[in-house]
Coordinates of N, CA and C in Angstrom, one line a residue:
Chain A
N1 N 109.4 95.1 116.8 CA 109.8 94.2 115.7 C 108.9 94.5 114.5
A2 N 109.5 95.2 113.5 CA 108.8 95.7 112.4 C 108.4 94.6 111.4
G3 N 109.2 93.5 111.3 CA 108.9 92.5 110.2 C 109.5 92.9 108.9
V4 N 108.7 93.0 107.9 CA 109.1 93.4 106.5 C 108.6 94.8 106.2
T5 N 109.5 95.7 105.9 CA 109.1 97.1 105.7 C 109.4 97.5 104.2
Q6 N 108.4 98.0 103.5 CA 108.6 98.4 102.1 C 108.4 99.9 102.1
T7 N 109.2 100.5 101.2 CA 109.0 101.9 100.9 C 109.2 102.2 99.4
P8 N 108.5 103.1 98.8 CA 107.3 103.8 99.4 C 106.1 102.9 99.4
K9 N 105.0 103.4 99.9 CA 103.7 102.7 99.9 C 102.9 103.0 98.6
F10 N 103.1 104.2 98.1 CA 102.5 104.6 96.8 C 103.5 105.4 96.0
Q11 N 103.3 105.2 94.6 CA 104.2 105.9 93.7 C 103.5 106.0 92.4
V12 N 103.6 107.2 91.8 CA 103.2 107.4 90.4 C 104.4 107.8 89.6
L13 N 104.6 107.1 88.5 CA 105.8 107.4 87.6 C 105.3 107.7 86.2
K14 N 106.1 108.5 85.5 CA 105.8 108.7 84.1 C 106.6 107.6 83.3
T15 N 106.0 107.2 82.2 CA 106.7 106.2 81.3 C 108.1 106.6 81.0
G16 N 109.0 105.7 81.2 CA 110.4 106.0 81.0 C 111.2 106.4 82.2
Q17 N 110.5 106.8 83.3 CA 111.2 107.2 84.5 C 111.8 105.9 85.2
S18 N 112.7 106.1 86.1 CA 113.3 105.0 86.9 C 113.0 105.2 88.3
M19 N 113.0 104.1 89.1 CA 112.8 104.2 90.5 C 113.3 102.9 91.2
T20 N 113.5 102.9 92.5 CA 113.9 101.8 93.2 C 112.9 101.6 94.4
L21 N 112.4 100.4 94.5 CA 111.6 100.0 95.6 C 112.5 99.4 96.7
Q22 N 112.3 99.9 97.9 CA 113.2 99.4 99.0 C 112.4 98.4 99.9
C23 N 113.2 97.4 100.4 CA 112.6 96.4 101.3 C 113.6 96.1 102.3
A24 N 113.2 96.0 103.6 CA 114.1 95.6 104.7 C 113.4 94.7 105.6
Q25 N 114.1 93.7 106.1 CA 113.5 92.8 107.1 C 114.4 92.7 108.3
D26 N 113.8 92.6 109.5 CA 114.6 92.6 110.7 C 114.5 91.3 111.5
M27 N 114.2 90.2 110.7 CA 114.0 88.9 111.3 C 115.2 88.0 111.1
N28 N 116.2 88.5 110.5 CA 117.4 87.7 110.2 C 117.2 86.5 109.3
H29 N 116.2 86.7 108.3 CA 115.9 85.7 107.3 C 116.9 85.7 106.2
N30 N 117.1 84.5 105.7 CA 118.1 84.3 104.6 C 117.4 84.6 103.3
S31 N 116.2 84.2 103.1 CA 115.6 84.3 101.7 C 114.7 85.6 101.7
M32 N 114.8 86.3 100.5 CA 113.9 87.4 100.3 C 113.4 87.3 98.9
Y33 N 112.2 88.0 98.7 CA 111.5 87.8 97.4 C 110.8 89.1 97.0
W34 N 110.7 89.3 95.7 CA 109.8 90.4 95.2 C 108.8 89.8 94.3
Y35 N 107.5 90.2 94.5 CA 106.4 89.7 93.8 C 105.6 90.9 93.2
R36 N 104.9 90.7 92.2 CA 103.9 91.7 91.7 C 102.5 91.1 91.7
Q37 N 101.5 91.9 92.0 CA 100.1 91.4 92.0 C 99.2 92.3 91.2
D38 N 98.7 91.7 90.1 CA 97.8 92.5 89.3 C 96.3 92.1 89.6
P39 N 95.4 93.0 89.3 CA 94.0 92.7 89.7 C 93.5 91.4 89.2
G40 N 92.8 90.6 90.1 CA 92.3 89.4 89.7 C 93.3 88.3 89.5
M41 N 94.5 88.5 89.9 CA 95.6 87.5 89.7 C 96.3 87.3 91.0
G42 N 97.0 86.2 91.0 CA 97.8 85.9 92.1 C 99.1 86.6 92.1
L43 N 100.0 86.3 93.0 CA 101.3 87.0 93.1 C 102.3 86.3 92.1
R44 N 102.9 87.0 91.3 CA 103.9 86.4 90.4 C 105.3 86.9 90.9
L45 N 106.2 85.9 90.9 CA 107.5 86.1 91.4 C 108.4 86.8 90.4
I46 N 109.0 87.9 90.8 CA 109.9 88.7 89.9 C 111.3 88.2 90.0
Y47 N 111.8 88.4 91.2 CA 113.2 87.9 91.6 C 113.2 87.4 93.0
Y48 N 114.1 86.6 93.3 CA 114.3 86.2 94.7 C 115.8 86.0 95.0
S49 N 116.1 86.0 96.3 CA 117.4 85.9 96.8 C 117.4 84.9 97.9
A50 N 118.0 83.7 97.6 CA 118.0 82.6 98.6 C 119.0 82.9 99.8
S51 N 119.9 83.7 99.6 CA 120.9 84.1 100.6 C 121.6 85.4 100.2
E52 N 122.2 86.0 101.2 CA 123.0 87.2 100.9 C 124.0 86.9 99.8
G53 N 124.1 87.8 98.8 CA 125.0 87.6 97.8 C 124.5 86.9 96.5
T54 N 123.3 86.3 96.6 CA 122.8 85.6 95.5 C 121.4 86.2 95.1
T55 N 121.1 86.2 93.8 CA 119.8 86.6 93.3 C 119.5 85.7 92.1
D56 N 118.2 85.4 91.9 CA 117.8 84.6 90.8 C 116.5 85.1 90.2
K57 N 116.3 84.9 88.9 CA 115.1 85.3 88.3 C 113.9 84.4 88.7
G58 N 112.7 85.1 88.7 CA 111.5 84.4 89.0 C 110.7 84.2 87.7
E59 N 109.4 84.3 87.8 CA 108.5 84.1 86.7 C 108.5 85.3 85.7
V60 N 108.6 86.5 86.2 CA 108.4 87.7 85.4 C 109.5 88.7 85.6
P61 N 110.8 88.4 85.3 CA 111.9 89.3 85.6 C 112.1 90.4 84.6
N62 N 111.6 90.3 83.5 CA 111.9 91.3 82.4 C 111.5 92.7 82.8
G63 N 112.4 93.7 82.7 CA 112.1 95.1 83.0 C 112.5 95.5 84.4
Y64 N 113.1 94.5 85.2 CA 113.4 94.7 86.6 C 114.9 94.3 86.8
N65 N 115.5 94.9 87.9 CA 116.7 94.4 88.4 C 116.6 94.5 89.9
V66 N 117.5 93.7 90.6 CA 117.4 93.6 92.0 C 118.8 93.7 92.6
S67 N 118.9 94.1 93.8 CA 120.2 94.1 94.6 C 119.9 93.6 96.0
R68 N 120.7 92.5 96.4 CA 120.6 92.1 97.8 C 121.8 92.8 98.5
L69 N 121.5 94.0 99.0 CA 122.5 94.9 99.5 C 123.2 94.3 100.7
N70 N 122.5 93.6 101.6 CA 123.0 92.9 102.7 C 122.0 91.9 103.2
K71 N 122.1 91.3 104.3 CA 121.1 90.3 104.7 C 119.7 90.9 104.9
R72 N 119.7 92.1 105.3 CA 118.4 92.8 105.7 C 117.7 93.4 104.5
E73 N 118.4 93.8 103.5 CA 117.8 94.6 102.5 C 117.9 94.0 101.1
F74 N 116.7 94.2 100.4 CA 116.6 93.6 99.0 C 115.8 94.6 98.2
S75 N 116.4 95.3 97.2 CA 115.8 96.4 96.5 C 115.4 95.9 95.1
L76 N 114.4 96.5 94.6 CA 113.9 96.2 93.2 C 113.9 97.5 92.4
R77 N 114.6 97.5 91.2 CA 114.7 98.7 90.4 C 114.0 98.5 89.1
L78 N 113.3 99.6 88.7 CA 112.7 99.7 87.4 C 113.5 100.7 86.7
E79 N 114.3 100.3 85.6 CA 115.2 101.3 84.9 C 114.4 102.2 84.0
S80 N 113.4 101.7 83.4 CA 112.6 102.5 82.5 C 111.1 102.1 82.5
A81 N 110.4 102.7 83.4 CA 109.0 102.2 83.7 C 108.1 102.2 82.5
A82 N 107.2 101.2 82.5 CA 106.2 101.1 81.4 C 104.9 100.9 82.0
P83 N 103.8 101.3 81.3 CA 102.4 101.2 81.9 C 102.1 99.7 82.3
S84 N 102.7 98.8 81.6 CA 102.5 97.4 82.0 C 103.1 97.0 83.4
Q85 N 103.9 97.9 83.9 CA 104.4 97.6 85.2 C 103.6 98.2 86.4
T86 N 102.5 98.8 86.0 CA 101.5 99.3 87.0 C 101.0 98.0 87.7
S87 N 101.2 98.0 89.0 CA 100.9 96.8 89.8 C 101.0 97.1 91.3
V88 N 100.7 96.2 92.1 CA 101.1 96.2 93.5 C 102.3 95.3 93.8
Y89 N 103.3 95.8 94.3 CA 104.5 95.1 94.5 C 104.7 94.7 96.0
F90 N 105.0 93.4 96.2 CA 105.2 92.9 97.6 C 106.6 92.3 97.7
C91 N 107.2 92.7 98.9 CA 108.4 92.1 99.3 C 108.1 91.0 100.4
A92 N 108.9 90.0 100.4 CA 108.7 89.0 101.4 C 110.0 88.4 101.9
S93 N 110.1 87.8 103.1 CA 111.3 87.2 103.5 C 110.8 85.9 104.2
S94 N 111.7 84.9 104.2 CA 111.4 83.6 104.8 C 112.6 82.9 105.4
V95 N 112.3 82.0 106.3 CA 113.3 81.2 106.9 C 112.7 79.8 107.1
I96 N 113.5 78.8 107.1 CA 113.0 77.5 107.4 C 113.2 77.2 108.9
P97 N 112.0 77.1 109.6 CA 112.1 76.9 111.1 C 112.8 75.6 111.4
R98 N 113.1 75.4 112.7 CA 113.8 74.2 113.1 C 113.1 72.9 112.7
G99 N 111.8 73.0 112.9 CA 111.0 71.8 112.6 C 110.7 71.6 111.1
G100 N 111.2 72.5 110.3 CA 110.9 72.4 108.9 C 109.8 73.4 108.6
G101 N 109.4 73.4 107.3 CA 108.3 74.3 106.9 C 108.8 75.5 106.2
T102 N 107.9 76.4 105.9 CA 108.3 77.6 105.3 C 107.3 78.7 105.6
E103 N 107.8 79.6 106.4 CA 106.9 80.7 106.9 C 107.4 82.0 106.3
A104 N 106.8 82.5 105.3 CA 107.2 83.7 104.6 C 106.3 84.9 105.2
F105 N 107.0 86.0 105.4 CA 106.4 87.2 105.9 C 106.4 88.2 104.8
F106 N 105.3 88.9 104.7 CA 105.1 89.9 103.6 C 105.1 91.3 104.1
G107 N 105.6 92.2 103.3 CA 105.4 93.6 103.6 C 104.0 94.1 103.2
Q108 N 103.6 95.3 103.4 CA 102.3 95.8 103.2 C 102.1 96.2 101.7
G109 N 103.1 96.2 100.9 CA 102.9 96.4 99.5 C 103.2 97.8 99.0
T110 N 103.6 98.0 97.8 CA 103.8 99.3 97.2 C 102.9 99.3 95.9
R111 N 102.0 100.3 96.0 CA 101.1 100.5 94.8 C 101.8 101.4 93.8
L112 N 102.1 100.9 92.7 CA 102.8 101.7 91.6 C 101.9 101.9 90.4
T113 N 101.8 103.1 90.0 CA 101.1 103.5 88.8 C 102.0 104.1 87.8
V114 N 102.1 103.6 86.6 CA 102.9 104.2 85.5 C 102.0 104.8 84.5
V115 N 102.1 106.1 84.3 CA 101.2 106.8 83.3 C 102.0 107.2 82.1
Chain B
G1 N 105.8 74.2 82.0 CA 106.5 74.9 83.1 C 105.7 74.7 84.4
E2 N 106.3 75.3 85.4 CA 105.7 75.2 86.8 C 104.4 76.0 86.8
S3 N 103.4 75.5 87.5 CA 102.2 76.3 87.6 C 101.4 75.8 88.8
V4 N 100.8 76.7 89.5 CA 99.9 76.4 90.6 C 98.6 77.0 90.3
G5 N 97.5 76.3 90.3 CA 96.2 77.0 89.9 C 95.1 76.6 90.9
L6 N 94.0 77.2 90.8 CA 92.9 77.0 91.6 C 91.7 76.7 90.8
H7 N 90.8 75.8 91.3 CA 89.6 75.4 90.6 C 88.6 76.5 90.5
L8 N 88.3 77.2 91.6 CA 87.2 78.2 91.7 C 87.7 79.6 92.1
P9 N 87.3 80.6 91.3 CA 87.7 81.9 91.7 C 87.0 82.5 92.9
T10 N 85.7 82.1 93.1 CA 84.9 82.6 94.2 C 84.2 81.5 94.9
L11 N 84.2 81.5 96.2 CA 83.5 80.5 97.0 C 82.6 81.2 98.1
S12 N 81.3 81.0 98.0 CA 80.4 81.6 99.0 C 79.9 80.5 100.0
V13 N 80.1 80.8 101.3 CA 79.8 79.8 102.4 C 79.0 80.5 103.5
Q14 N 78.0 79.7 104.0 CA 77.2 80.2 105.1 C 78.1 80.3 106.3
E15 N 77.9 81.3 107.1 CA 78.6 81.5 108.4 C 78.3 80.2 109.2
G16 N 79.4 79.7 109.8 CA 79.2 78.5 110.6 C 79.5 77.2 109.9
D17 N 79.3 77.2 108.6 CA 79.6 76.0 107.8 C 81.1 75.8 107.6
N18 N 81.5 74.7 107.1 CA 82.9 74.4 106.8 C 83.2 74.9 105.4
S19 N 84.4 75.4 105.1 CA 84.8 75.9 103.8 C 85.9 74.9 103.3
I20 N 85.8 74.6 102.0 CA 86.9 73.8 101.4 C 87.3 74.5 100.2
I21 N 88.6 74.9 100.1 CA 89.2 75.6 99.0 C 90.2 74.7 98.4
N22 N 90.1 74.5 97.1 CA 90.9 73.5 96.4 C 92.0 74.2 95.5
C23 N 93.0 73.4 95.2 CA 94.2 73.9 94.4 C 94.8 72.7 93.7
A24 N 95.2 73.0 92.5 CA 96.0 72.0 91.7 C 97.4 72.5 91.5
Y25 N 98.4 71.6 91.6 CA 99.8 72.0 91.3 C 100.4 71.1 90.3
S26 N 101.5 71.5 89.7 CA 102.1 70.7 88.7 C 103.6 70.3 89.0
N27 N 104.2 71.0 89.9 CA 105.7 70.8 90.1 C 105.9 69.7 91.2
S28 N 106.2 68.5 90.7 CA 106.4 67.3 91.7 C 107.6 67.5 92.6
A29 N 108.5 68.4 92.2 CA 109.7 68.6 93.0 C 109.5 69.5 94.2
S30 N 108.3 70.1 94.3 CA 108.1 71.0 95.5 C 108.2 70.2 96.8
D31 N 108.9 70.8 97.8 CA 109.0 70.1 99.0 C 108.0 70.6 100.1
Y32 N 107.4 71.8 99.8 CA 106.4 72.3 100.8 C 105.2 72.9 99.9
F33 N 104.0 72.7 100.5 CA 102.9 73.4 99.9 C 102.3 74.3 101.0
I34 N 101.8 75.5 100.7 CA 101.5 76.5 101.6 C 100.2 77.2 101.3
W35 N 99.5 77.5 102.3 CA 98.3 78.3 102.1 C 98.5 79.7 102.8
Y36 N 98.0 80.8 102.0 CA 98.1 82.1 102.5 C 96.7 82.7 102.5
K37 N 96.5 83.7 103.3 CA 95.2 84.5 103.4 C 95.6 85.9 103.1
Q38 N 94.8 86.5 102.2 CA 95.1 87.9 101.9 C 93.8 88.8 102.1
E39 N 93.8 89.7 103.1 CA 92.7 90.6 103.3 C 92.9 91.8 102.4
S40 N 91.9 92.5 102.2 CA 91.9 93.6 101.3 C 92.9 94.7 101.7
G41 N 93.8 95.1 100.8 CA 94.8 96.1 101.1 C 96.0 95.7 101.9
K42 N 96.1 94.4 102.2 CA 97.2 93.9 103.0 C 98.0 92.9 102.2
G43 N 99.2 92.6 102.7 CA 100.0 91.5 102.2 C 99.5 90.1 102.6
P44 N 99.9 89.1 101.9 CA 99.5 87.7 102.2 C 100.0 87.4 103.6
Q45 N 99.2 86.6 104.3 CA 99.5 86.1 105.6 C 99.6 84.6 105.7
F46 N 100.6 84.0 106.2 CA 100.8 82.6 106.2 C 99.7 82.0 107.1
I47 N 99.1 80.9 106.6 CA 98.1 80.1 107.4 C 98.7 78.8 107.9
I48 N 99.1 78.0 106.9 CA 99.6 76.7 107.3 C 100.3 76.1 106.1
D49 N 101.3 75.2 106.4 CA 102.0 74.5 105.3 C 102.0 73.0 105.5
I50 N 102.4 72.3 104.5 CA 102.4 70.9 104.6 C 103.6 70.4 103.8
R51 N 104.4 69.5 104.4 CA 105.6 68.9 103.7 C 105.1 67.9 102.7
S52 N 105.8 67.7 101.6 CA 105.4 66.9 100.5 C 105.3 65.4 100.9
N53 N 105.9 65.0 102.0 CA 105.8 63.6 102.4 C 104.7 63.3 103.4
M54 N 103.8 64.3 103.6 CA 102.7 64.2 104.5 C 101.4 64.3 103.6
D55 N 100.3 63.8 104.1 CA 99.0 63.9 103.4 C 98.0 64.7 104.2
K56 N 98.3 65.1 105.4 CA 97.3 65.8 106.2 C 98.1 66.6 107.3
R57 N 97.6 67.8 107.5 CA 98.2 68.6 108.7 C 97.1 69.5 109.2
Q58 N 96.9 69.5 110.5 CA 95.9 70.3 111.1 C 96.5 71.5 111.9
G59 N 95.7 72.6 111.8 CA 96.1 73.7 112.7 C 94.9 74.2 113.4
Q60 N 94.8 75.4 113.8 CA 93.7 75.9 114.6 C 92.5 76.2 113.6
R61 N 91.5 75.4 113.6 CA 90.3 75.5 112.7 C 90.6 75.2 111.2
V62 N 91.9 75.0 110.9 CA 92.2 74.7 109.5 C 92.9 73.3 109.4
T63 N 92.6 72.7 108.2 CA 93.3 71.4 107.9 C 93.7 71.5 106.4
V64 N 94.9 71.1 106.2 CA 95.4 71.0 104.8 C 95.5 69.5 104.4
L65 N 95.0 69.2 103.2 CA 95.1 67.9 102.7 C 95.9 67.9 101.4
L66 N 96.8 66.9 101.3 CA 97.7 66.8 100.1 C 97.5 65.5 99.4
N67 N 97.1 65.5 98.2 CA 97.0 64.2 97.4 C 98.0 64.3 96.3
K68 N 99.1 63.6 96.5 CA 100.2 63.7 95.5 C 99.9 62.9 94.2
T69 N 99.0 61.9 94.3 CA 98.7 61.1 93.2 C 98.0 61.9 92.1
V70 N 97.1 62.8 92.5 CA 96.5 63.7 91.5 C 96.9 65.2 91.6
K71 N 98.0 65.4 92.4 CA 98.6 66.7 92.5 C 97.5 67.7 92.9
H72 N 96.9 67.5 94.1 CA 95.8 68.3 94.5 C 96.0 68.6 96.0
L73 N 95.7 69.9 96.3 CA 95.9 70.4 97.7 C 94.5 71.1 98.1
S74 N 94.1 70.9 99.3 CA 92.9 71.6 99.8 C 93.1 72.2 101.1
L75 N 92.4 73.3 101.4 CA 92.3 73.9 102.7 C 90.9 73.8 103.2
Q76 N 90.8 73.3 104.4 CA 89.4 73.2 105.0 C 89.4 74.1 106.2
I77 N 88.4 75.0 106.3 CA 88.3 75.9 107.4 C 87.0 75.5 108.1
A78 N 87.1 75.1 109.4 CA 86.0 74.7 110.2 C 85.2 75.9 110.7
A79 N 83.9 75.8 110.8 CA 83.0 76.8 111.4 C 83.4 78.2 110.9
T80 N 83.2 78.4 109.6 CA 83.7 79.6 109.0 C 83.0 80.9 109.6
Q81 N 83.9 81.9 109.8 CA 83.5 83.1 110.5 C 83.6 84.3 109.6
P82 N 82.9 85.4 109.9 CA 83.1 86.6 109.0 C 84.5 87.0 108.8
G83 N 85.3 86.8 109.8 CA 86.7 87.2 109.7 C 87.5 86.4 108.8
D84 N 86.9 85.3 108.3 CA 87.6 84.4 107.3 C 87.5 84.9 105.9
S85 N 86.6 85.9 105.7 CA 86.4 86.5 104.4 C 87.7 87.1 103.9
A86 N 88.2 86.6 102.8 CA 89.5 87.0 102.2 C 89.8 86.3 100.9
V87 N 90.9 86.5 100.3 CA 91.4 85.7 99.2 C 92.4 84.8 99.7
Y88 N 92.2 83.5 99.3 CA 93.1 82.5 99.8 C 94.0 82.0 98.6
F89 N 95.3 81.9 98.8 CA 96.2 81.4 97.8 C 96.9 80.2 98.3
C90 N 97.0 79.2 97.3 CA 98.0 78.1 97.6 C 99.3 78.5 96.9
A91 N 100.3 77.9 97.4 CA 101.7 78.2 96.9 C 102.5 76.9 97.1
E92 N 103.6 76.8 96.3 CA 104.4 75.7 96.4 C 105.9 76.2 96.5
R93 N 106.7 75.4 97.1 CA 108.1 75.8 97.2 C 109.1 74.7 96.9
D94 N 110.0 75.0 96.0 CA 111.2 74.2 95.9 C 112.4 75.0 96.4
D95 N 113.0 75.8 95.6 CA 114.0 76.8 96.1 C 113.3 78.2 96.1
K96 N 112.1 78.3 95.6 CA 111.4 79.6 95.5 C 109.9 79.3 95.8
I97 N 109.2 80.4 96.1 CA 107.8 80.2 96.4 C 106.9 80.7 95.3
I98 N 106.2 79.8 94.7 CA 105.3 80.2 93.5 C 103.8 80.1 93.9
F99 N 103.1 81.2 93.6 CA 101.7 81.3 94.0 C 100.7 80.9 92.9
G100 N 99.5 80.4 93.3 CA 98.4 80.2 92.5 C 97.6 81.5 92.4
K101 N 96.5 81.5 91.6 CA 95.8 82.7 91.3 C 94.8 83.1 92.4
G102 N 94.4 82.3 93.3 CA 93.6 82.8 94.5 C 92.1 82.4 94.3
T103 N 91.5 82.2 95.5 CA 90.0 82.0 95.6 C 89.5 83.0 96.6
R104 N 88.5 83.7 96.2 CA 87.9 84.7 97.2 C 86.8 83.9 97.9
L105 N 86.9 84.0 99.3 CA 86.0 83.3 100.2 C 85.0 84.4 100.6
H106 N 83.7 84.2 100.3 CA 82.7 85.1 100.7 C 81.8 84.5 101.8
I107 N 81.6 85.1 102.9 CA 80.8 84.5 104.0 C 79.4 85.1 103.9
L108 N 78.4 84.2 103.9 CA 77.0 84.6 103.9 C 76.5 84.6 105.3
P109 N 75.7 85.7 105.6 CA 75.2 85.8 107.0 C 74.1 84.7 107.3

């Protein structure tokens, strides 16, 4: 049981290049999320998907696009990378257990540097 | 707008003592409040959550208290151990999960 898998783990881009961060979960969760984490700061929500076929903007969506490809996969795309997008990106998935609550599981992160 | 924040960026605690990490929130519509632990180089790990209609919930060595009157959340860790050293985040959920900025817990020998 792999949980949440992100690829790649590290990436260096030149300004203006594009790339897609991949995320897959094998826990049959409905909700998936993309966050970024900058030094000394908490995680800021970029986009989320409450269920397959839906996506919504989070706190910092500008410069990003997402695709909920199917229930397992949720990708994040940078169309034209900027140095301000240098960050660690985390994907997460969650489900509401029978007894209620919210238990989100996170991937190991993608460290992205834009030069 | 919505915001979740923390009072202290760094907390130093003697090994064996209890730790109390505080958090303020602003979104009264949140139905769950959550605490995460993040160790260096890793993704956040779920610790415990509390539903908005509760004021206390206990787990293994951890207790979360919720005061809706003043919009305050706290995490208490009993008998703090070296393995508790990490950054702790509070978060809140309505239809999405929003994080606060984090408190680094430093354990003194």
